[in-house]
Coordinates of C-alpha atoms in Angstrom, one line a residue:
Chain B
T1 CA 3.9 16.2 4.7
Q2 CA 3.5 12.6 4.2
L3 CA 6.0 11.0 1.4
L4 CA 5.6 7.9 -0.5
E5 CA 8.7 6.6 -2.2
Q6 CA 8.0 3.5 -4.6
S7 CA 10.5 1.5 -6.0
P8 CA 11.3 0.1 -8.5
Q9 CA 10.1 3.2 -10.9
F10 CA 10.2 1.2 -14.4
L11 CA 9.9 -2.5 -14.8
S12 CA 10.1 -4.7 -17.6
I13 CA 9.6 -8.0 -17.7
Q14 CA 8.7 -11.4 -19.8
E15 CA 5.5 -13.3 -19.3
G16 CA 5.3 -15.5 -16.3
E17 CA 7.8 -13.9 -14.1
N18 CA 7.3 -12.9 -10.6
L19 CA 7.9 -9.2 -9.5
T20 CA 7.5 -7.0 -6.1
V21 CA 6.9 -3.3 -5.9
Y22 CA 7.6 -1.2 -2.9
C23 CA 6.2 1.6 -1.3
N24 CA 7.5 3.3 1.8
S25 CA 7.0 5.7 3.7
S26 CA 8.7 7.4 7.1
S27 CA 5.2 8.3 8.2
V28 CA 2.3 5.9 9.7
F29 CA -0.7 5.8 7.9
S30 CA -4.3 4.5 9.2
S31 CA -4.3 2.7 5.7
L32 CA -3.0 2.4 2.7
Q33 CA -4.4 1.9 -0.9
W34 CA -3.2 0.1 -4.1
Y35 CA -4.4 1.1 -7.5
R36 CA -3.7 0.7 -11.1
Q37 CA -3.7 3.0 -13.8
E38 CA -4.0 1.8 -17.4
P39 CA -3.4 4.2 -20.6
G40 CA -6.1 6.8 -21.2
E41 CA -7.6 5.8 -18.0
G42 CA -7.8 7.0 -14.5
P43 CA -6.6 4.9 -11.7
V44 CA -8.7 1.8 -10.5
L45 CA -8.8 0.9 -6.8
L46 CA -7.3 -3.0 -6.4
V47 CA -7.0 -3.1 -2.6
T48 CA -7.1 -1.1 0.9
V49 CA -5.1 -2.5 3.8
V50 CA -5.9 -1.6 7.1
T51 CA -4.4 -3.5 9.7
G52 CA -0.4 -3.8 10.1
G53 CA 1.1 -6.9 9.2
E54 CA -2.4 -7.3 6.8
V55 CA -1.9 -9.7 3.9
K56 CA -4.4 -9.3 1.0
K57 CA -5.0 -11.5 -2.3
L58 CA -6.3 -10.8 -5.2
K59 CA -5.9 -13.5 -7.6
R60 CA -2.3 -13.6 -8.6
L61 CA -1.6 -10.1 -6.6
T62 CA -0.6 -10.2 -3.1
F63 CA -0.6 -7.1 -1.4
Q64 CA 1.3 -6.6 2.1
F65 CA 1.1 -4.0 4.8
G66 CA 4.0 -3.4 7.0
D67 CA 3.9 -4.1 10.8
A68 CA 4.3 -0.4 11.5
R69 CA 2.2 0.7 8.7
K70 CA 4.9 2.9 7.6
D71 CA 5.6 0.4 3.8
S72 CA 3.7 -1.9 1.8
S73 CA 4.5 -4.7 -1.1
L74 CA 2.8 -5.7 -3.9
H75 CA 4.0 -9.0 -5.2
I76 CA 2.7 -10.2 -8.5
T77 CA 3.0 -14.2 -9.5
A78 CA 3.5 -15.3 -12.9
A79 CA 2.6 -11.9 -14.4
Q80 CA 0.6 -11.6 -17.6
P81 CA 0.2 -9.0 -20.4
G82 CA -2.7 -7.8 -18.9
D83 CA -1.0 -6.9 -15.7
T84 CA 0.6 -3.9 -17.5
G85 CA 0.0 -0.4 -16.4
L86 CA 1.0 1.9 -13.7
Y87 CA 0.9 0.8 -10.4
L88 CA -0.2 3.4 -7.6
C89 CA 0.1 3.3 -3.9
A90 CA -1.7 5.8 -1.6
G91 CA -1.5 6.3 1.7
A92 CA -4.4 7.6 4.0
Y93 CA -3.8 10.2 7.3
S94 CA -6.7 10.5 9.5
G95 CA -6.5 13.2 12.3
G96 CA -9.8 14.3 13.3
S97 CA -12.1 15.7 10.6
N98 CA -9.1 15.8 8.1
Y99 CA -8.8 12.7 5.8
K100 CA -5.6 13.2 3.4
L101 CA -4.7 10.6 1.0
T102 CA -1.1 11.0 -0.2
F103 CA 0.2 9.0 -3.5
G104 CA 3.6 7.8 -4.4
K105 CA 4.7 8.5 -8.1
G106 CA 4.0 5.0 -9.0
T107 CA 5.9 1.8 -11.0
L108 CA 5.2 1.5 -14.7
L109 CA 5.3 -2.3 -15.1
T110 CA 5.4 -3.4 -18.7
V111 CA 4.7 -7.4 -19.1
N112 CA 6.1 -8.4 -22.3
P113 CA 4.4 -11.8 -24.3
Chain V
K1 CA -24.5 2.4 -11.8
A2 CA -22.7 5.0 -14.3
G3 CA -18.8 6.1 -13.5
V4 CA -17.5 9.2 -12.9
T5 CA -17.3 11.1 -15.8
Q6 CA -15.1 13.9 -16.8
T7 CA -15.5 16.5 -19.8
P8 CA -13.6 17.1 -22.1
R9 CA -11.3 14.6 -22.5
Y10 CA -9.0 16.8 -24.3
L11 CA -8.1 20.6 -24.2
I12 CA -5.4 22.9 -25.8
K13 CA -5.2 26.0 -24.7
T14 CA -2.8 29.0 -24.8
R15 CA -0.6 30.8 -22.3
G16 CA -2.6 33.3 -20.2
Q17 CA -6.3 31.8 -21.2
Q18 CA -8.7 30.0 -18.7
V19 CA -10.2 26.7 -18.6
T20 CA -13.0 25.2 -17.0
L21 CA -12.8 21.2 -16.8
S22 CA -16.3 19.1 -15.3
C23 CA -17.3 16.2 -13.3
S24 CA -19.9 14.4 -12.7
P25 CA -19.5 11.7 -9.9
I26 CA -21.0 8.5 -9.5
S27 CA -24.7 9.1 -8.2
G28 CA -25.2 9.1 -4.7
H29 CA -21.5 10.2 -4.0
R30 CA -20.9 13.3 -2.0
S31 CA -17.5 13.7 -1.6
V32 CA -15.3 15.2 -5.0
S33 CA -11.8 15.5 -5.0
W34 CA -9.6 16.6 -8.2
Y35 CA -5.8 15.9 -8.7
Q36 CA -2.9 16.8 -11.2
Q37 CA -1.0 14.0 -12.8
T38 CA 2.3 15.0 -14.3
P39 CA 5.1 12.4 -15.3
G40 CA 7.6 13.9 -13.1
Q41 CA 5.3 14.7 -10.1
G42 CA 2.9 12.0 -10.3
L43 CA -0.8 12.5 -8.7
Q44 CA -1.0 15.8 -6.7
F45 CA -3.9 16.7 -4.9
L46 CA -5.6 19.7 -5.4
F47 CA -8.7 19.9 -3.6
E48 CA -11.7 17.9 -2.2
Y49 CA -15.5 19.1 -2.2
F50 CA -18.0 17.5 0.1
S51 CA -21.8 18.8 0.0
E52 CA -20.7 22.1 -1.9
T53 CA -18.0 23.2 0.7
Q54 CA -14.1 22.9 0.3
R55 CA -13.0 20.5 2.8
N56 CA -9.3 20.3 2.2
K57 CA -7.0 22.0 -0.1
G58 CA -3.7 21.2 -1.9
N59 CA -0.6 23.2 -2.3
F60 CA -1.3 25.1 -5.6
P61 CA -1.7 28.5 -6.4
G62 CA -4.7 30.6 -6.5
R63 CA -5.2 30.4 -10.0
F64 CA -6.6 26.7 -9.4
S65 CA -10.0 26.9 -7.8
G66 CA -13.2 24.7 -8.1
R67 CA -16.7 24.6 -6.9
Q68 CA -19.7 21.8 -6.2
F69 CA -22.9 22.4 -7.1
S70 CA -26.1 20.8 -5.2
N71 CA -26.1 18.0 -7.5
S72 CA -22.7 16.8 -6.3
R73 CA -21.2 17.8 -10.3
S74 CA -18.1 19.9 -9.7
E75 CA -15.9 22.1 -11.9
M76 CA -12.5 23.0 -11.5
N77 CA -11.2 26.7 -13.2
V78 CA -7.4 27.7 -14.1
S79 CA -7.0 31.2 -14.9
T80 CA -3.7 32.9 -16.4
L81 CA -2.4 29.4 -17.5
E82 CA 0.9 28.8 -17.6
L83 CA 3.2 25.8 -19.7
G84 CA 3.7 23.8 -16.9
D85 CA -0.1 23.6 -16.1
S86 CA -0.1 20.9 -18.8
A87 CA -1.2 17.7 -17.3
L88 CA -4.0 15.0 -16.9
Y89 CA -6.5 16.5 -14.2
L90 CA -8.0 13.6 -12.6
C91 CA -11.4 13.5 -10.4
A92 CA -12.6 11.3 -8.1
S93 CA -15.6 10.7 -6.3
S94 CA -16.2 8.5 -3.0
L95 CA -19.2 8.5 -0.5
S96 CA -17.7 10.2 2.0
G97 CA -14.4 11.3 1.5
N98 CA -12.8 8.8 3.4
S99 CA -13.6 6.0 1.7
P100 CA -11.7 4.7 -1.4
L101 CA -11.8 6.8 -4.8
H102 CA -13.4 6.4 -7.8
F103 CA -11.6 8.0 -10.8
G104 CA -12.7 9.5 -14.3
N105 CA -10.5 9.2 -17.1
G106 CA -9.3 12.5 -16.7
T107 CA -9.1 15.8 -18.9
R108 CA -6.0 15.9 -21.2
L109 CA -5.0 19.8 -20.6
T110 CA -2.1 21.2 -23.4
V111 CA -1.1 24.9 -22.7
T112 CA 1.1 26.0 -25.4

């Protein structure tokens, strides 16, 4: 069983601050996805990282996949209240015809105006 | 393009009853996955269907079952409901199962 640990579990910051959330595992993943979930809605895919060491940017969000493909981080610059939500990482394992996606429990981010 | 549609949005049931939840995937998506989301356990995988066949299954008891129709629409059924089944049930569709997931807004099930 591939387990994903996300930290911190909760994060409350002021508008304009920077933050980093982490996603760690002892398992190697073929790819890793980040989702954001807002209250009353389902998760929405933000990015997929595939290559060890890969860095992807989405406006003020920077995603990094660890060199060994076991961990990932999400950095938000100058957070806005609209960034508030539950951030979920999901590691994909692909073995033969079996594809499995394992989710972390998420980081609940609150950005206060 | 319409997104993933789940019905109903909210359900209240009593212990021992059964419930059926419905999911309509994005047009053209053949894979439908179901997840249970609770504050304590996060998102847990229930099962995945592809072309009317269950392709993967999570670690849930047999009370949880599902099916997929020829038009890719899917239903999941929970029998003999327990208080611990209270959760947000999310359906997600994808083109092939190993492509990114598109989630619906979920069905909030409360068991009393």
